[in-house]
Amino acid sequence: MIRNLRERLNNELKSYHAVELSKQHLENTIQVSRIIYDKRRKMRKICTIEMIVNQFRFIAVPVYFLQWGVLLFLYMVISIAMHSEDFTSNLSALLSTSAILVSMTALPTYERSRRYHMIEIESTTRISCPQVILARICAIGIGDIICLIVLILLTFEKMNFPAQSILTFVLMPFLFCGIGCLFIQNHMNNEYSIYISTGFSIAVGITYWLIASKLQRFLLNVSIGFTIAVCGVLILILGIECRKLIMQKTSSVLQEAFI
């Protein structure tokens, strides 16, 4: 059957004669091509902000679902702990570990592409990779801020020094954990980095729990200006690590696509 089909195709091709190209034929072809090209559907350029907003519907829902689940868990723990007599003395340790737990909600999104074998598909749209990663960071950041605000509101009345407690036991451990996880992702960027980041976050949580339990009074007596300066430096470092994550992720995806 295949042989008969091949013979039929050869006979059909032999029956056609080669078309002699002329200058008029080429000009007509060019004119028709230009007319069709002008009638094409023109693509509109999308700005970075619009790209981020469009990516939210694909990224934000699973991230927010996880974050609100963690927030519900923390609400139950804090509600139970409020009935104990040692709640005030353990409040700083509870706040610090809660802030670190909120920061850990970003971990499942770091290696999402590698885990679901989507790197090849994302590499074909490599122009939008920075916007996708930036949208992911924005979605995680907005959810984290909401979680931290709710956490502060739940325990605000029990704080002896509200401003110092928020900076020292909420914002600072959150920034430490976020910077460490991003640093690991930027310098390892393999399938084991998510496990190392998880171990690092747990170690930071345990360390901060011990420090907050034993050095609570000392940390609350530190100058508020010094604490603000430290938090400002940490926010700056976090921004730098986020930028490195965007640039390095794009570069690695391009390298894997071309290799």
PDB file of N, CA, C and O in Angstrom, residues 82-149:
ATOM      1  N   MET A  82      -3.718  31.826  74.868  1.00  0.00           N
ATOM      2  CA  MET A  82      -4.150  32.984  75.649  1.00  0.00           C
ATOM      3  C   MET A  82      -4.754  32.599  76.994  1.00  0.00           C
ATOM      4  O   MET A  82      -4.769  33.406  77.925  1.00  0.00           O
ATOM      5  N   HIS A  83      -5.241  31.395  77.121  1.00  0.00           N
ATOM      6  CA  HIS A  83      -5.855  30.951  78.373  1.00  0.00           C
ATOM      7  C   HIS A  83      -4.823  30.474  79.399  1.00  0.00           C
ATOM      8  O   HIS A  83      -5.178  30.192  80.545  1.00  0.00           O
ATOM      9  N   SER A  84      -3.564  30.377  78.995  1.00  0.00           N
ATOM     10  CA  SER A  84      -2.523  29.948  79.931  1.00  0.00           C
ATOM     11  C   SER A  84      -1.974  31.136  80.709  1.00  0.00           C
ATOM     12  O   SER A  84      -2.043  32.282  80.260  1.00  0.00           O
ATOM     13  N   GLU A  85      -1.400  30.869  81.870  1.00  0.00           N
ATOM     14  CA  GLU A  85      -0.880  31.938  82.732  1.00  0.00           C
ATOM     15  C   GLU A  85       0.439  32.501  82.205  1.00  0.00           C
ATOM     16  O   GLU A  85       0.778  33.650  82.477  1.00  0.00           O
ATOM     17  N   ASP A  86       1.208  31.700  81.468  1.00  0.00           N
ATOM     18  CA  ASP A  86       2.511  32.133  80.972  1.00  0.00           C
ATOM     19  C   ASP A  86       2.449  32.702  79.561  1.00  0.00           C
ATOM     20  O   ASP A  86       3.467  32.780  78.872  1.00  0.00           O
ATOM     21  N   PHE A  87       1.254  33.103  79.136  1.00  0.00           N
ATOM     22  CA  PHE A  87       1.118  33.567  77.746  1.00  0.00           C
ATOM     23  C   PHE A  87       1.937  34.829  77.501  1.00  0.00           C
ATOM     24  O   PHE A  87       2.611  34.946  76.467  1.00  0.00           O
ATOM     25  N   THR A  88       1.917  35.770  78.440  1.00  0.00           N
ATOM     26  CA  THR A  88       2.637  37.033  78.243  1.00  0.00           C
ATOM     27  C   THR A  88       4.137  36.809  78.148  1.00  0.00           C
ATOM     28  O   THR A  88       4.822  37.425  77.317  1.00  0.00           O
ATOM     29  N   SER A  89       4.670  35.939  78.970  1.00  0.00           N
ATOM     30  CA  SER A  89       6.107  35.680  78.958  1.00  0.00           C
ATOM     31  C   SER A  89       6.548  34.912  77.709  1.00  0.00           C
ATOM     32  O   SER A  89       7.684  35.045  77.258  1.00  0.00           O
ATOM     33  N   ASN A  90       5.645  34.106  77.165  1.00  0.00           N
ATOM     34  CA  ASN A  90       5.976  33.330  75.964  1.00  0.00           C
ATOM     35  C   ASN A  90       5.485  33.986  74.679  1.00  0.00           C
ATOM     36  O   ASN A  90       5.610  33.402  73.601  1.00  0.00           O
ATOM     37  N   LEU A  91       4.930  35.187  74.793  1.00  0.00           N
ATOM     38  CA  LEU A  91       4.355  35.842  73.628  1.00  0.00           C
ATOM     39  C   LEU A  91       5.406  36.145  72.562  1.00  0.00           C
ATOM     40  O   LEU A  91       5.170  35.940  71.372  1.00  0.00           O
ATOM     41  N   SER A  92       6.566  36.613  72.987  1.00  0.00           N
ATOM     42  CA  SER A  92       7.607  36.965  72.023  1.00  0.00           C
ATOM     43  C   SER A  92       8.074  35.737  71.238  1.00  0.00           C
ATOM     44  O   SER A  92       8.270  35.805  70.020  1.00  0.00           O
ATOM     45  N   ALA A  93       8.257  34.625  71.943  1.00  0.00           N
ATOM     46  CA  ALA A  93       8.678  33.395  71.263  1.00  0.00           C
ATOM     47  C   ALA A  93       7.597  32.906  70.304  1.00  0.00           C
ATOM     48  O   ALA A  93       7.885  32.444  69.187  1.00  0.00           O
ATOM     49  N   LEU A  94       6.341  33.018  70.715  1.00  0.00           N
ATOM     50  CA  LEU A  94       5.230  32.594  69.864  1.00  0.00           C
ATOM     51  C   LEU A  94       5.116  33.475  68.618  1.00  0.00           C
ATOM     52  O   LEU A  94       4.877  32.978  67.508  1.00  0.00           O
ATOM     53  N   LEU A  95       5.315  34.777  68.797  1.00  0.00           N
ATOM     54  CA  LEU A  95       5.250  35.687  67.655  1.00  0.00           C
ATOM     55  C   LEU A  95       6.367  35.410  66.649  1.00  0.00           C
ATOM     56  O   LEU A  95       6.141  35.408  65.434  1.00  0.00           O
ATOM     57  N   SER A  96       7.571  35.198  67.148  1.00  0.00           N
ATOM     58  CA  SER A  96       8.710  34.977  66.252  1.00  0.00           C
ATOM     59  C   SER A  96       8.552  33.699  65.438  1.00  0.00           C
ATOM     60  O   SER A  96       8.771  33.686  64.221  1.00  0.00           O
ATOM     61  N   THR A  97       8.152  32.606  66.095  1.00  0.00           N
ATOM     62  CA  THR A  97       7.961  31.350  65.360  1.00  0.00           C
ATOM     63  C   THR A  97       6.769  31.443  64.400  1.00  0.00           C
ATOM     64  O   THR A  97       6.793  30.844  63.316  1.00  0.00           O
ATOM     65  N   SER A  98       5.752  32.192  64.778  1.00  0.00           N
ATOM     66  CA  SER A  98       4.606  32.375  63.875  1.00  0.00           C
ATOM     67  C   SER A  98       5.013  33.153  62.634  1.00  0.00           C
ATOM     68  O   SER A  98       4.588  32.827  61.509  1.00  0.00           O
ATOM     69  N   ALA A  99       5.827  34.207  62.807  1.00  0.00           N
ATOM     70  CA  ALA A  99       6.300  34.980  61.658  1.00  0.00           C
ATOM     71  C   ALA A  99       7.152  34.122  60.730  1.00  0.00           C
ATOM     72  O   ALA A  99       7.059  34.237  59.499  1.00  0.00           O
ATOM     73  N   ILE A 100       7.980  33.254  61.297  1.00  0.00           N
ATOM     74  CA  ILE A 100       8.805  32.358  60.474  1.00  0.00           C
ATOM     75  C   ILE A 100       7.927  31.357  59.738  1.00  0.00           C
ATOM     76  O   ILE A 100       8.176  31.026  58.567  1.00  0.00           O
ATOM     77  N   LEU A 101       6.884  30.860  60.397  1.00  0.00           N
ATOM     78  CA  LEU A 101       5.967  29.932  59.740  1.00  0.00           C
ATOM     79  C   LEU A 101       5.243  30.603  58.573  1.00  0.00           C
ATOM     80  O   LEU A 101       5.023  29.981  57.523  1.00  0.00           O
ATOM     81  N   VAL A 102       4.887  31.862  58.737  1.00  0.00           N
ATOM     82  CA  VAL A 102       4.275  32.616  57.632  1.00  0.00           C
ATOM     83  C   VAL A 102       5.263  32.757  56.475  1.00  0.00           C
ATOM     84  O   VAL A 102       4.903  32.616  55.297  1.00  0.00           O
ATOM     85  N   SER A 103       6.520  33.022  56.796  1.00  0.00           N
ATOM     86  CA  SER A 103       7.538  33.150  55.758  1.00  0.00           C
ATOM     87  C   SER A 103       7.753  31.842  55.008  1.00  0.00           C
ATOM     88  O   SER A 103       8.044  31.850  53.808  1.00  0.00           O
ATOM     89  N   MET A 104       7.565  30.718  55.665  1.00  0.00           N
ATOM     90  CA  MET A 104       7.777  29.408  55.039  1.00  0.00           C
ATOM     91  C   MET A 104       6.700  29.064  54.019  1.00  0.00           C
ATOM     92  O   MET A 104       6.865  28.108  53.257  1.00  0.00           O
ATOM     93  N   THR A 105       5.605  29.805  53.993  1.00  0.00           N
ATOM     94  CA  THR A 105       4.560  29.525  52.997  1.00  0.00           C
ATOM     95  C   THR A 105       5.036  29.789  51.574  1.00  0.00           C
ATOM     96  O   THR A 105       4.395  29.343  50.613  1.00  0.00           O
ATOM     97  N   ALA A 106       6.151  30.500  51.434  1.00  0.00           N
ATOM     98  CA  ALA A 106       6.687  30.763  50.093  1.00  0.00           C
ATOM     99  C   ALA A 106       7.488  29.586  49.548  1.00  0.00           C
ATOM    100  O   ALA A 106       7.740  29.521  48.335  1.00  0.00           O
ATOM    101  N   LEU A 107       7.896  28.658  50.397  1.00  0.00           N
ATOM    102  CA  LEU A 107       8.775  27.573  49.975  1.00  0.00           C
ATOM    103  C   LEU A 107       8.182  26.690  48.875  1.00  0.00           C
ATOM    104  O   LEU A 107       8.889  26.323  47.937  1.00  0.00           O
ATOM    105  N   PRO A 108       6.897  26.294  48.950  1.00  0.00           N
ATOM    106  CA  PRO A 108       6.380  25.403  47.885  1.00  0.00           C
ATOM    107  C   PRO A 108       6.390  26.008  46.491  1.00  0.00           C
ATOM    108  O   PRO A 108       6.307  25.271  45.506  1.00  0.00           O
ATOM    109  N   THR A 109       6.482  27.322  46.373  1.00  0.00           N
ATOM    110  CA  THR A 109       6.414  27.959  45.047  1.00  0.00           C
ATOM    111  C   THR A 109       7.781  28.102  44.392  1.00  0.00           C
ATOM    112  O   THR A 109       7.847  28.386  43.191  1.00  0.00           O
ATOM    113  N   TYR A 110       8.873  27.896  45.157  1.00  0.00           N
ATOM    114  CA  TYR A 110      10.192  28.147  44.591  1.00  0.00           C
ATOM    115  C   TYR A 110      10.531  27.181  43.451  1.00  0.00           C
ATOM    116  O   TYR A 110      10.985  27.577  42.393  1.00  0.00           O
ATOM    117  N   GLU A 111      10.333  25.885  43.671  1.00  0.00           N
ATOM    118  CA  GLU A 111      10.695  24.879  42.681  1.00  0.00           C
ATOM    119  C   GLU A 111       9.466  24.285  42.009  1.00  0.00           C
ATOM    120  O   GLU A 111       9.445  23.111  41.649  1.00  0.00           O
ATOM    121  N   ARG A 112       8.431  25.101  41.865  1.00  0.00           N
ATOM    122  CA  ARG A 112       7.193  24.610  41.257  1.00  0.00           C
ATOM    123  C   ARG A 112       7.398  24.171  39.811  1.00  0.00           C
ATOM    124  O   ARG A 112       6.886  23.134  39.390  1.00  0.00           O
ATOM    125  N   SER A 113       8.157  24.944  39.048  1.00  0.00           N
ATOM    126  CA  SER A 113       8.378  24.600  37.646  1.00  0.00           C
ATOM    127  C   SER A 113       9.159  23.309  37.503  1.00  0.00           C
ATOM    128  O   SER A 113       8.841  22.454  36.661  1.00  0.00           O
ATOM    129  N   ARG A 114      10.200  23.155  38.309  1.00  0.00           N
ATOM    130  CA  ARG A 114      11.009  21.944  38.227  1.00  0.00           C
ATOM    131  C   ARG A 114      10.228  20.726  38.701  1.00  0.00           C
ATOM    132  O   ARG A 114      10.336  19.639  38.140  1.00  0.00           O
ATOM    133  N   ARG A 115       9.414  20.913  39.739  1.00  0.00           N
ATOM    134  CA  ARG A 115       8.672  19.786  40.304  1.00  0.00           C
ATOM    135  C   ARG A 115       7.618  19.256  39.342  1.00  0.00           C
ATOM    136  O   ARG A 115       7.381  18.045  39.261  1.00  0.00           O
ATOM    137  N   TYR A 116       6.982  20.150  38.592  1.00  0.00           N
ATOM    138  CA  TYR A 116       5.948  19.734  37.643  1.00  0.00           C
ATOM    139  C   TYR A 116       6.465  19.662  36.201  1.00  0.00           C
ATOM    140  O   TYR A 116       5.658  19.580  35.272  1.00  0.00           O
ATOM    141  N   HIS A 117       7.797  19.699  36.031  1.00  0.00           N
ATOM    142  CA  HIS A 117       8.424  19.560  34.717  1.00  0.00           C
ATOM    143  C   HIS A 117       7.880  20.579  33.720  1.00  0.00           C
ATOM    144  O   HIS A 117       7.527  20.250  32.580  1.00  0.00           O
ATOM    145  N   MET A 118       7.829  21.839  34.156  1.00  0.00           N
ATOM    146  CA  MET A 118       7.303  22.908  33.314  1.00  0.00           C
ATOM    147  C   MET A 118       8.404  23.854  32.821  1.00  0.00           C
ATOM    148  O   MET A 118       8.115  24.866  32.200  1.00  0.00           O
ATOM    149  N   ILE A 119       9.669  23.524  33.094  1.00  0.00           N
ATOM    150  CA  ILE A 119      10.760  24.423  32.727  1.00  0.00           C
ATOM    151  C   ILE A 119      10.838  24.575  31.214  1.00  0.00           C
ATOM    152  O   ILE A 119      11.050  25.669  30.689  1.00  0.00           O
ATOM    153  N   GLU A 120      10.668  23.456  30.457  1.00  0.00           N
ATOM    154  CA  GLU A 120      10.756  23.533  29.003  1.00  0.00           C
ATOM    155  C   GLU A 120       9.659  24.425  28.432  1.00  0.00           C
ATOM    156  O   GLU A 120       9.885  25.192  27.492  1.00  0.00           O
ATOM    157  N   ILE A 121       8.443  24.301  28.988  1.00  0.00           N
ATOM    158  CA  ILE A 121       7.333  25.117  28.489  1.00  0.00           C
ATOM    159  C   ILE A 121       7.561  26.581  28.829  1.00  0.00           C
ATOM    160  O   ILE A 121       7.328  27.474  28.005  1.00  0.00           O
ATOM    161  N   GLU A 122       8.026  26.861  30.055  1.00  0.00           N
ATOM    162  CA  GLU A 122       8.285  28.243  30.435  1.00  0.00           C
ATOM    163  C   GLU A 122       9.433  28.840  29.632  1.00  0.00           C
ATOM    164  O   GLU A 122       9.452  30.045  29.378  1.00  0.00           O
ATOM    165  N   SER A 123      10.380  27.994  29.226  1.00  0.00           N
ATOM    166  CA  SER A 123      11.511  28.512  28.457  1.00  0.00           C
ATOM    167  C   SER A 123      11.085  28.992  27.077  1.00  0.00           C
ATOM    168  O   SER A 123      11.725  29.853  26.476  1.00  0.00           O
ATOM    169  N   THR A 124       9.994  28.428  26.523  1.00  0.00           N
ATOM    170  CA  THR A 124       9.502  28.894  25.234  1.00  0.00           C
ATOM    171  C   THR A 124       8.880  30.274  25.331  1.00  0.00           C
ATOM    172  O   THR A 124       8.724  30.957  24.321  1.00  0.00           O
ATOM    173  N   THR A 125       8.503  30.692  26.529  1.00  0.00           N
ATOM    174  CA  THR A 125       7.972  32.040  26.758  1.00  0.00           C
ATOM    175  C   THR A 125       8.928  32.790  27.671  1.00  0.00           C
ATOM    176  O   THR A 125       8.519  33.473  28.591  1.00  0.00           O
ATOM    177  N   ARG A 126      10.218  32.663  27.393  1.00  0.00           N
ATOM    178  CA  ARG A 126      11.244  33.197  28.288  1.00  0.00           C
ATOM    179  C   ARG A 126      11.189  34.716  28.414  1.00  0.00           C
ATOM    180  O   ARG A 126      11.726  35.278  29.347  1.00  0.00           O
ATOM    181  N   ILE A 127      10.549  35.390  27.443  1.00  0.00           N
ATOM    182  CA  ILE A 127      10.472  36.850  27.520  1.00  0.00           C
ATOM    183  C   ILE A 127       9.676  37.273  28.749  1.00  0.00           C
ATOM    184  O   ILE A 127       9.928  38.298  29.360  1.00  0.00           O
ATOM    185  N   SER A 128       8.667  36.479  29.135  1.00  0.00           N
ATOM    186  CA  SER A 128       7.802  36.827  30.248  1.00  0.00           C
ATOM    187  C   SER A 128       8.221  36.175  31.557  1.00  0.00           C
ATOM    188  O   SER A 128       7.531  36.330  32.551  1.00  0.00           O
ATOM    189  N   CYS A 129       9.322  35.434  31.566  1.00  0.00           N
ATOM    190  CA  CYS A 129       9.747  34.748  32.789  1.00  0.00           C
ATOM    191  C   CYS A 129       9.984  35.709  33.965  1.00  0.00           C
ATOM    192  O   CYS A 129       9.543  35.437  35.075  1.00  0.00           O
ATOM    193  N   PRO A 130      10.682  36.831  33.768  1.00  0.00           N
ATOM    194  CA  PRO A 130      10.854  37.751  34.900  1.00  0.00           C
ATOM    195  C   PRO A 130       9.534  38.262  35.458  1.00  0.00           C
ATOM    196  O   PRO A 130       9.369  38.386  36.670  1.00  0.00           O
ATOM    197  N   GLN A 131       8.563  38.555  34.574  1.00  0.00           N
ATOM    198  CA  GLN A 131       7.265  39.027  35.049  1.00  0.00           C
ATOM    199  C   GLN A 131       6.523  37.941  35.823  1.00  0.00           C
ATOM    200  O   GLN A 131       5.846  38.227  36.800  1.00  0.00           O
ATOM    201  N   VAL A 132       6.648  36.698  35.381  1.00  0.00           N
ATOM    202  CA  VAL A 132       5.988  35.594  36.087  1.00  0.00           C
ATOM    203  C   VAL A 132       6.560  35.436  37.485  1.00  0.00           C
ATOM    204  O   VAL A 132       5.828  35.290  38.470  1.00  0.00           O
ATOM    205  N   ILE A 133       7.880  35.459  37.585  1.00  0.00           N
ATOM    206  CA  ILE A 133       8.521  35.313  38.896  1.00  0.00           C
ATOM    207  C   ILE A 133       8.216  36.522  39.774  1.00  0.00           C
ATOM    208  O   ILE A 133       7.982  36.391  40.984  1.00  0.00           O
ATOM    209  N   LEU A 134       8.201  37.721  39.183  1.00  0.00           N
ATOM    210  CA  LEU A 134       7.871  38.922  39.931  1.00  0.00           C
ATOM    211  C   LEU A 134       6.426  38.875  40.427  1.00  0.00           C
ATOM    212  O   LEU A 134       6.132  39.278  41.560  1.00  0.00           O
ATOM    213  N   ALA A 135       5.524  38.376  39.583  1.00  0.00           N
ATOM    214  CA  ALA A 135       4.129  38.222  40.007  1.00  0.00           C
ATOM    215  C   ALA A 135       4.008  37.237  41.157  1.00  0.00           C
ATOM    216  O   ALA A 135       3.228  37.431  42.094  1.00  0.00           O
ATOM    217  N   ARG A 136       4.791  36.173  41.100  1.00  0.00           N
ATOM    218  CA  ARG A 136       4.783  35.182  42.188  1.00  0.00           C
ATOM    219  C   ARG A 136       5.266  35.810  43.489  1.00  0.00           C
ATOM    220  O   ARG A 136       4.691  35.582  44.555  1.00  0.00           O
ATOM    221  N   ILE A 137       6.338  36.593  43.401  1.00  0.00           N
ATOM    222  CA  ILE A 137       6.870  37.246  44.597  1.00  0.00           C
ATOM    223  C   ILE A 137       5.853  38.240  45.164  1.00  0.00           C
ATOM    224  O   ILE A 137       5.662  38.339  46.382  1.00  0.00           O
ATOM    225  N   CYS A 138       5.193  39.003  44.271  1.00  0.00           N
ATOM    226  CA  CYS A 138       4.182  39.973  44.714  1.00  0.00           C
ATOM    227  C   CYS A 138       3.011  39.283  45.386  1.00  0.00           C
ATOM    228  O   CYS A 138       2.508  39.745  46.424  1.00  0.00           O
ATOM    229  N   ALA A 139       2.554  38.170  44.810  1.00  0.00           N
ATOM    230  CA  ALA A 139       1.432  37.438  45.395  1.00  0.00           C
ATOM    231  C   ALA A 139       1.792  36.910  46.776  1.00  0.00           C
ATOM    232  O   ALA A 139       1.012  37.018  47.735  1.00  0.00           O
ATOM    233  N   ILE A 140       2.983  36.346  46.905  1.00  0.00           N
ATOM    234  CA  ILE A 140       3.436  35.832  48.202  1.00  0.00           C
ATOM    235  C   ILE A 140       3.584  36.975  49.203  1.00  0.00           C
ATOM    236  O   ILE A 140       3.174  36.861  50.368  1.00  0.00           O
ATOM    237  N   GLY A 141       4.170  38.092  48.746  1.00  0.00           N
ATOM    238  CA  GLY A 141       4.386  39.223  49.655  1.00  0.00           C
ATOM    239  C   GLY A 141       3.094  39.821  50.170  1.00  0.00           C
ATOM    240  O   GLY A 141       2.975  40.131  51.361  1.00  0.00           O
ATOM    241  N   ILE A 142       2.099  39.980  49.300  1.00  0.00           N
ATOM    242  CA  ILE A 142       0.815  40.532  49.738  1.00  0.00           C
ATOM    243  C   ILE A 142       0.157  39.617  50.763  1.00  0.00           C
ATOM    244  O   ILE A 142      -0.355  40.067  51.800  1.00  0.00           O
ATOM    245  N   GLY A 143       0.174  38.311  50.497  1.00  0.00           N
ATOM    246  CA  GLY A 143      -0.401  37.370  51.455  1.00  0.00           C
ATOM    247  C   GLY A 143       0.336  37.353  52.778  1.00  0.00           C
ATOM    248  O   GLY A 143      -0.287  37.285  53.848  1.00  0.00           O
ATOM    249  N   ASP A 144       1.667  37.437  52.736  1.00  0.00           N
ATOM    250  CA  ASP A 144       2.458  37.458  53.972  1.00  0.00           C
ATOM    251  C   ASP A 144       2.161  38.706  54.801  1.00  0.00           C
ATOM    252  O   ASP A 144       2.063  38.630  56.035  1.00  0.00           O
ATOM    253  N   ILE A 145       2.051  39.850  54.138  1.00  0.00           N
ATOM    254  CA  ILE A 145       1.760  41.094  54.864  1.00  0.00           C
ATOM    255  C   ILE A 145       0.407  41.007  55.564  1.00  0.00           C
ATOM    256  O   ILE A 145       0.260  41.412  56.734  1.00  0.00           O
ATOM    257  N   ILE A 146      -0.595  40.465  54.868  1.00  0.00           N
ATOM    258  CA  ILE A 146      -1.919  40.320  55.481  1.00  0.00           C
ATOM    259  C   ILE A 146      -1.858  39.384  56.681  1.00  0.00           C
ATOM    260  O   ILE A 146      -2.449  39.661  57.743  1.00  0.00           O
ATOM    261  N   CYS A 147      -1.139  38.285  56.538  1.00  0.00           N
ATOM    262  CA  CYS A 147      -1.014  37.335  57.651  1.00  0.00           C
ATOM    263  C   CYS A 147      -0.324  37.970  58.852  1.00  0.00           C
ATOM    264  O   CYS A 147      -0.750  37.777  60.007  1.00  0.00           O
ATOM    265  N   LEU A 148       0.739  38.736  58.603  1.00  0.00           N
ATOM    266  CA  LEU A 148       1.457  39.376  59.710  1.00  0.00           C
ATOM    267  C   LEU A 148       0.589  40.434  60.393  1.00  0.00           C
ATOM    268  O   LEU A 148       0.626  40.576  61.628  1.00  0.00           O
ATOM    269  N   ILE A 149      -0.187  41.176  59.615  1.00  0.00           N
ATOM    270  CA  ILE A 149      -1.076  42.185  60.208  1.00  0.00           C
ATOM    271  C   ILE A 149      -2.124  41.532  61.092  1.00  0.00           C
ATOM    272  O   ILE A 149      -2.391  41.991  62.215  1.00  0.00           O
TER     273      ILE A 149
END
